[in-house]
Coordinates of N, CA, C and O and ligand atoms in Angstrom, one line a residue:
M6 N -24.4 -4.0 17.1 CA -23.6 -4.2 18.3 C -24.4 -3.6 19.5 O -24.9 -2.5 19.4
D7 N -24.4 -4.3 20.6 CA -25.3 -3.8 21.7 C -24.6 -2.6 22.4 O -23.4 -2.5 22.5
Q8 N -25.5 -1.7 22.8 CA -25.0 -0.5 23.5 C -24.1 -0.7 24.7 O -23.2 0.0 24.9
E9 N -24.5 -1.8 25.4 CA -23.7 -2.0 26.6 C -22.2 -2.3 26.3 O -21.3 -1.8 26.9
L10 N -22.1 -3.1 25.2 CA -20.7 -3.5 24.8 C -20.0 -2.2 24.2 O -18.8 -2.0 24.5
V11 N -20.7 -1.4 23.4 CA -20.1 -0.2 22.9 C -19.6 0.7 24.0 O -18.5 1.2 24.0
A12 N -20.5 0.9 25.0 CA -20.1 1.7 26.2 C -18.9 1.2 26.9 O -17.9 1.9 27.3
R13 N -18.8 -0.2 27.0 CA -17.7 -0.8 27.7 C -16.4 -0.6 26.9 O -15.4 -0.4 27.5
M14 N -16.5 -0.9 25.6 CA -15.3 -0.8 24.8 C -14.8 0.7 24.7 O -13.6 0.9 24.7
E15 N -15.8 1.6 24.7 CA -15.4 3.0 24.7 C -14.6 3.4 26.0 O -13.6 4.0 25.9
K16 N -15.0 2.8 27.1 CA -14.4 3.1 28.3 C -13.0 2.4 28.3 O -12.0 3.0 28.7
S17 N -12.9 1.1 27.9 CA -11.6 0.4 27.8 C -10.6 1.2 26.9 O -9.5 1.4 27.3
L18 N -11.1 1.7 25.8 CA -10.2 2.4 24.9 C -9.7 3.7 25.5 O -8.6 4.0 25.4
T19 N -10.6 4.4 26.1 CA -10.3 5.7 26.8 C -9.3 5.4 27.9 O -8.3 6.2 28.0
D20 N -9.5 4.4 28.7 CA -8.6 4.1 29.8 C -7.2 3.7 29.3 O -6.2 4.2 29.8
L21 N -7.2 2.9 28.2 CA -5.9 2.5 27.6 C -5.2 3.7 27.1 O -4.0 3.9 27.3
K22 N -5.9 4.6 26.5 CA -5.3 5.8 25.9 C -4.7 6.7 27.0 O -3.5 7.1 26.8
V23 N -5.4 6.9 28.0 CA -4.9 7.7 29.2 C -3.6 7.0 29.7 O -2.7 7.7 30.1
E24 N -3.7 5.7 29.9 CA -2.6 5.0 30.4 C -1.3 5.1 29.5 O -0.2 5.4 30.0
I25 N -1.5 5.0 28.2 CA -0.4 5.1 27.3 C 0.2 6.6 27.3 O 1.4 6.7 27.4
I26 N -0.7 7.6 27.3 CA -0.2 8.9 27.4 C 0.5 9.2 28.7 O 1.6 9.8 28.7
A27 N 0.0 8.7 29.8 CA 0.7 8.8 31.1 C 2.0 8.2 31.1 O 3.0 8.7 31.6
N28 N 2.1 7.0 30.5 CA 3.4 6.3 30.3 C 4.4 7.1 29.5 O 5.6 7.2 29.9
L29 N 3.9 7.7 28.4 CA 4.8 8.4 27.5 C 5.3 9.7 28.3 O 6.5 10.1 28.2
V30 N 4.4 10.3 29.0 CA 4.8 11.5 29.7 C 5.8 11.2 30.7 O 6.8 11.9 30.9
A31 N 5.7 10.0 31.4 CA 6.6 9.6 32.5 C 7.9 9.3 31.9 O 9.0 9.4 32.6
S32 N 8.0 8.7 30.7 CA 9.2 8.2 30.2 C 9.9 9.1 29.2 O 11.1 8.9 28.8
N33 N 9.3 10.1 28.7 CA 9.9 11.0 27.7 C 9.7 12.5 28.0 O 8.6 13.0 28.0
K34 N 10.8 13.1 28.1 CA 10.8 14.5 28.5 C 10.2 15.4 27.4 O 9.4 16.3 27.7
D35 N 10.6 15.1 26.2 CA 10.1 15.9 25.1 C 8.5 15.8 25.0 O 7.8 16.8 24.8
F36 N 8.1 14.6 25.1 CA 6.7 14.3 25.1 C 5.9 15.1 26.2 O 4.9 15.6 26.0
K37 N 6.6 15.0 27.3 CA 6.0 15.7 28.5 C 5.8 17.2 28.2 O 4.8 17.8 28.5
E38 N 6.8 17.8 27.6 CA 6.8 19.2 27.3 C 5.7 19.5 26.3 O 5.0 20.5 26.4
I39 N 5.5 18.6 25.3 CA 4.4 18.8 24.3 C 3.1 18.7 25.0 O 2.2 19.6 24.7
V40 N 2.9 17.7 25.8 CA 1.6 17.6 26.5 C 1.3 18.8 27.4 O 0.2 19.4 27.4
E41 N 2.4 19.3 28.1 CA 2.2 20.5 28.9 C 1.9 21.7 28.1 O 1.1 22.6 28.5
G42 N 2.6 21.8 26.9 CA 2.4 22.9 26.0 C 1.0 23.0 25.5 O 0.5 24.0 25.2
M43 N 0.3 21.8 25.4 CA -1.0 21.7 24.9 C -2.0 22.1 25.9 O -3.2 22.3 25.6
D44 N -1.6 22.0 27.2 CA -2.4 22.3 28.3 C -3.8 21.6 28.2 O -4.8 22.2 28.2
P45 N -3.8 20.3 28.2 CA -5.0 19.6 28.1 C -5.8 19.5 29.4 O -5.2 19.3 30.5
K46 N -7.1 19.6 29.3 CA -7.9 19.5 30.5 C -8.0 18.1 30.9 O -8.1 17.7 32.0
D47 N -8.0 17.3 29.9 CA -8.1 15.8 30.1 C -7.2 15.1 29.1 O -7.2 15.4 27.9
L48 N -6.4 14.2 29.7 CA -5.5 13.4 28.8 C -6.2 12.7 27.7 O -5.7 12.6 26.6
A49 N -7.4 12.3 27.9 CA -8.1 11.5 26.9 C -8.5 12.4 25.7 O -8.8 11.9 24.6
D50 N -8.4 13.7 25.9 CA -8.7 14.6 24.7 C -7.6 14.7 23.7 O -7.8 15.2 22.6
I51 N -6.4 14.2 24.1 CA -5.3 14.3 23.2 C -5.5 13.2 22.1 O -5.6 12.0 22.5
A52 N -5.5 13.6 20.9 CA -5.6 12.7 19.8 C -4.2 12.5 19.3 O -3.3 13.4 19.4
S53 N -3.9 11.3 18.7 CA -2.6 11.1 18.2 C -2.2 12.1 17.1 O -1.1 12.4 16.9
D54 N -3.2 12.6 16.5 CA -3.0 13.6 15.4 C -2.5 14.9 16.0 O -1.9 15.7 15.3
D55 N -2.7 15.1 17.2 CA -2.3 16.4 17.9 C -0.8 16.3 18.1 O -0.1 17.4 18.3
I56 N -0.3 15.1 18.2 CA 1.1 15.0 18.6 C 2.0 15.2 17.3 O 1.7 14.6 16.3
D57 N 2.9 16.0 17.5 CA 3.8 16.4 16.3 C 4.4 15.2 15.7 O 4.9 14.2 16.3
R58 N 4.3 15.2 14.3 CA 4.8 14.0 13.6 C 6.2 13.7 13.9 O 6.6 12.5 14.0
K59 N 7.0 14.7 14.0 CA 8.5 14.5 14.3 C 8.7 13.8 15.6 O 9.6 13.0 15.7
T60 N 7.8 14.2 16.6 CA 8.0 13.5 17.9 C 7.6 12.0 17.8 O 8.3 11.2 18.4
I61 N 6.6 11.7 17.0 CA 6.3 10.3 16.8 C 7.4 9.6 16.2 O 7.8 8.5 16.6
E62 N 8.1 10.2 15.2 CA 9.2 9.6 14.5 C 10.4 9.4 15.5 O 11.0 8.4 15.5
A63 N 10.6 10.5 16.2 CA 11.7 10.4 17.2 C 11.5 9.3 18.3 O 12.4 8.6 18.6
L64 N 10.3 9.2 18.7 CA 10.0 8.2 19.7 C 10.0 6.8 19.1 O 10.5 5.9 19.7
G65 N 9.5 6.8 17.9 CA 9.4 5.5 17.2 C 8.8 4.4 18.0 O 9.2 3.3 18.0
S66 N 7.8 4.8 18.8 CA 7.4 4.0 19.8 C 6.2 3.1 19.5 O 5.3 3.4 18.7
Q67 N 6.3 1.9 20.0 CA 5.2 0.9 19.9 C 3.9 1.5 20.5 O 2.8 1.3 20.0
E68 N 4.1 2.2 21.6 CA 3.0 2.8 22.3 C 2.2 3.8 21.4 O 1.0 3.9 21.4
L69 N 3.0 4.6 20.6 CA 2.3 5.6 19.8 C 1.5 4.9 18.7 O 0.5 5.4 18.2
K70 N 2.0 3.8 18.2 CA 1.3 3.0 17.2 C 0.0 2.6 17.8 O -1.0 2.6 17.2
R71 N 0.1 2.1 19.0 CA -1.1 1.7 19.7 C -2.1 2.8 19.9 O -3.3 2.7 19.7
L72 N -1.6 4.0 20.2 CA -2.4 5.2 20.4 C -3.2 5.5 19.1 O -4.3 5.8 19.2
K73 N -2.5 5.3 18.0 CA -3.2 5.6 16.7 C -4.3 4.6 16.5 O -5.4 4.9 16.0
L74 N -4.0 3.3 16.8 CA -5.1 2.3 16.7 C -6.3 2.6 17.6 O -7.4 2.5 17.2
I75 N -6.0 3.1 18.8 CA -7.0 3.4 19.7 C -7.9 4.6 19.2 O -9.1 4.5 19.2
D76 N -7.2 5.6 18.6 CA -7.9 6.7 18.0 C -8.8 6.2 16.9 O -10.0 6.7 16.8
S77 N -8.3 5.3 16.0 CA -9.1 4.8 14.9 C -10.3 4.1 15.5 O -11.4 4.2 14.9
A78 N -10.1 3.3 16.5 CA -11.2 2.5 17.1 C -12.2 3.4 17.6 O -13.4 3.2 17.5
L79 N -11.8 4.5 18.3 CA -12.7 5.5 18.9 C -13.5 6.2 17.8 O -14.7 6.4 17.9
T80 N -12.9 6.5 16.7 CA -13.5 7.1 15.6 C -14.6 6.2 15.0 O -15.7 6.6 14.8
R81 N -14.2 4.9 14.9 CA -15.2 4.0 14.4 C -16.4 3.7 15.3 O -17.5 3.5 14.9
L82 N -16.1 3.9 16.6 CA -17.2 3.8 17.6 C -18.2 4.9 17.3 O -19.4 4.7 17.3
Q83 N -17.6 6.1 17.1 CA -18.5 7.3 16.9 C -19.3 7.1 15.6 O -20.4 7.6 15.5
Q84 N -18.7 6.4 14.6 CA -19.3 6.3 13.3 C -20.3 5.1 13.3 O -20.9 4.8 12.3
G85 N -20.3 4.3 14.4 CA -21.1 3.1 14.5 C -20.6 2.0 13.7 O -21.3 1.0 13.3
K86 N -19.2 2.0 13.4 CA -18.6 1.0 12.6 C -17.7 0.1 13.4 O -17.0 -0.8 12.9
Y87 N -17.7 0.4 14.7 CA -16.8 -0.4 15.6 C -17.2 -1.8 15.6 O -18.4 -2.2 15.6
G88 N -16.1 -2.7 15.6 CA -16.4 -4.1 15.7 C -16.5 -4.7 14.3 O -16.7 -5.9 14.2
L89 N -16.5 -3.9 13.2 CA -16.5 -4.4 11.9 C -15.1 -4.3 11.3 O -14.4 -3.3 11.4
C90 N -14.7 -5.4 10.7 CA -13.3 -5.5 10.1 C -13.2 -4.4 9.1 O -14.0 -4.2 8.2
V91 N -12.0 -3.6 9.1 CA -11.8 -2.5 8.2 C -11.5 -3.1 6.8 O -11.7 -2.3 5.8
K92 N -11.1 -4.3 6.7 CA -10.8 -4.9 5.4 C -12.0 -5.5 4.7 O -12.3 -5.2 3.6
C93 N -12.6 -6.5 5.4 CA -13.7 -7.3 4.8 C -15.1 -6.9 5.2 O -16.0 -7.3 4.7
G94 N -15.1 -6.1 6.3 CA -16.4 -5.6 6.8 C -17.2 -6.6 7.6 O -18.3 -6.4 8.1
K95 N -16.5 -7.8 7.9 CA -17.2 -8.8 8.7 C -17.1 -8.4 10.2 O -16.2 -7.6 10.6
R96 N -18.0 -8.9 10.9 CA -18.0 -8.6 12.4 C -16.8 -9.3 13.1 O -16.5 -10.5 12.8
I97 N -16.1 -8.5 13.9 CA -15.0 -9.1 14.6 C -15.6 -9.7 15.9 O -16.4 -9.1 16.6
P98 N -15.2 -11.0 16.1 CA -15.7 -11.7 17.3 C -15.5 -10.9 18.6 O -14.5 -10.3 18.8
Q99 N -16.6 -10.9 19.4 CA -16.5 -10.2 20.7 C -15.3 -10.5 21.6 O -14.7 -9.7 22.2
E100 N -15.0 -11.8 21.6 CA -13.8 -12.2 22.4 C -12.6 -11.5 22.0 O -11.7 -11.2 22.8
R101 N -12.4 -11.3 20.7 CA -11.3 -10.6 20.2 C -11.3 -9.2 20.6 O -10.2 -8.6 21.0
L102 N -12.4 -8.5 20.5 CA -12.5 -7.1 21.0 C -12.3 -7.0 22.5 O -11.7 -6.0 22.9
E103 N -12.7 -8.0 23.2 CA -12.5 -7.9 24.7 C -11.0 -8.0 25.0 O -10.5 -7.4 25.9
A104 N -10.3 -8.8 24.2 CA -8.9 -9.0 24.4 C -8.1 -7.9 23.9 O -7.2 -7.4 24.5
I105 N -8.5 -7.4 22.7 CA -7.8 -6.2 22.1 C -8.9 -5.2 21.7 O -9.4 -5.3 20.5
P106 N -9.2 -4.3 22.5 CA -10.3 -3.3 22.2 C -10.0 -2.5 21.0 O -11.0 -2.0 20.3
Y107 N -8.8 -2.4 20.6 CA -8.5 -1.5 19.4 C -8.2 -2.4 18.2 O -7.7 -1.9 17.2
A108 N -8.7 -3.6 18.2 CA -8.5 -4.5 17.0 C -9.4 -3.9 15.9 O -10.6 -3.6 16.1
L109 N -8.8 -3.7 14.7 CA -9.6 -3.1 13.6 C -9.9 -4.1 12.5 O -10.7 -3.9 11.6
M110 N -9.2 -5.2 12.6 CA -9.4 -6.3 11.6 C -9.8 -7.6 12.2 O -9.4 -7.9 13.4
C111 N -10.5 -8.4 11.5 CA -10.8 -9.8 11.9 C -9.5 -10.6 11.9 O -8.5 -10.1 11.3
I112 N -9.5 -11.7 12.5 CA -8.3 -12.5 12.6 C -7.8 -12.9 11.2 O -6.6 -12.8 11.0
E113 N -8.7 -13.3 10.3 CA -8.3 -13.7 9.0 C -7.5 -12.6 8.3 O -6.5 -12.8 7.7
C114 N -8.1 -11.4 8.3 CA -7.4 -10.3 7.6 C -6.1 -9.9 8.2 O -5.2 -9.5 7.6
K115 N -6.1 -9.9 9.6 CA -4.9 -9.5 10.3 C -3.8 -10.5 10.0 O -2.7 -10.1 9.7
T116 N -4.1 -11.8 10.0 CA -3.2 -12.8 9.7 C -2.6 -12.7 8.2 O -1.4 -12.8 8.0
A117 N -3.6 -12.4 7.3 CA -3.2 -12.2 5.9 C -2.2 -11.0 5.8 O -1.2 -11.1 5.1
E118 N -2.5 -9.9 6.5 CA -1.7 -8.8 6.4 C -0.3 -9.0 7.0 O 0.7 -8.6 6.4
E119 N -0.3 -9.7 8.1 CA 1.0 -10.0 8.8 C 1.9 -10.9 7.8 O 3.1 -10.7 7.8
R120 N 1.2 -11.8 7.2 CA 2.0 -12.7 6.2 C 2.6 -11.8 5.1 O 3.7 -12.0 4.7
R121 N 1.8 -10.8 4.6 CA 2.2 -10.0 3.5 C 3.4 -9.1 4.0 O 4.3 -8.8 3.2
N122 N 3.4 -8.6 5.2 CA 4.4 -7.7 5.7 C 5.7 -8.4 6.0 O 6.7 -7.8 6.3
R123 N 5.7 -9.7 6.1 CA 6.8 -10.5 6.5 C 7.9 -10.5 5.4 O 7.6 -10.4 4.2
Ligands
ZN206 ZN1 -11.6 -9.1 7.8

């Protein structure tokens, strides 16, 4: 994967993450207290793992799910595995990554999984 794309995706992922955390802070008092308690220098430094499990359950939020996916994608970027499907290892098409920067699976695997979960 070319470096330019990697850099761009990393920026998209970080921006998304900051946006989600800012939304959660704005909409949830408990979450706000947690973030303030952590005294982060930068919102992007907050990993979903840092957020108390109970809070995640209490929020039950779609946004937190997204946050987890973003963290996974960022980890894969650091490992140089970004853009490869976690299931089959095939390259995820660039258009898909541009549309969903935190996509971890190719469309085939994602579709198969959704079918299974139904
Ligand atoms: Zn796949």
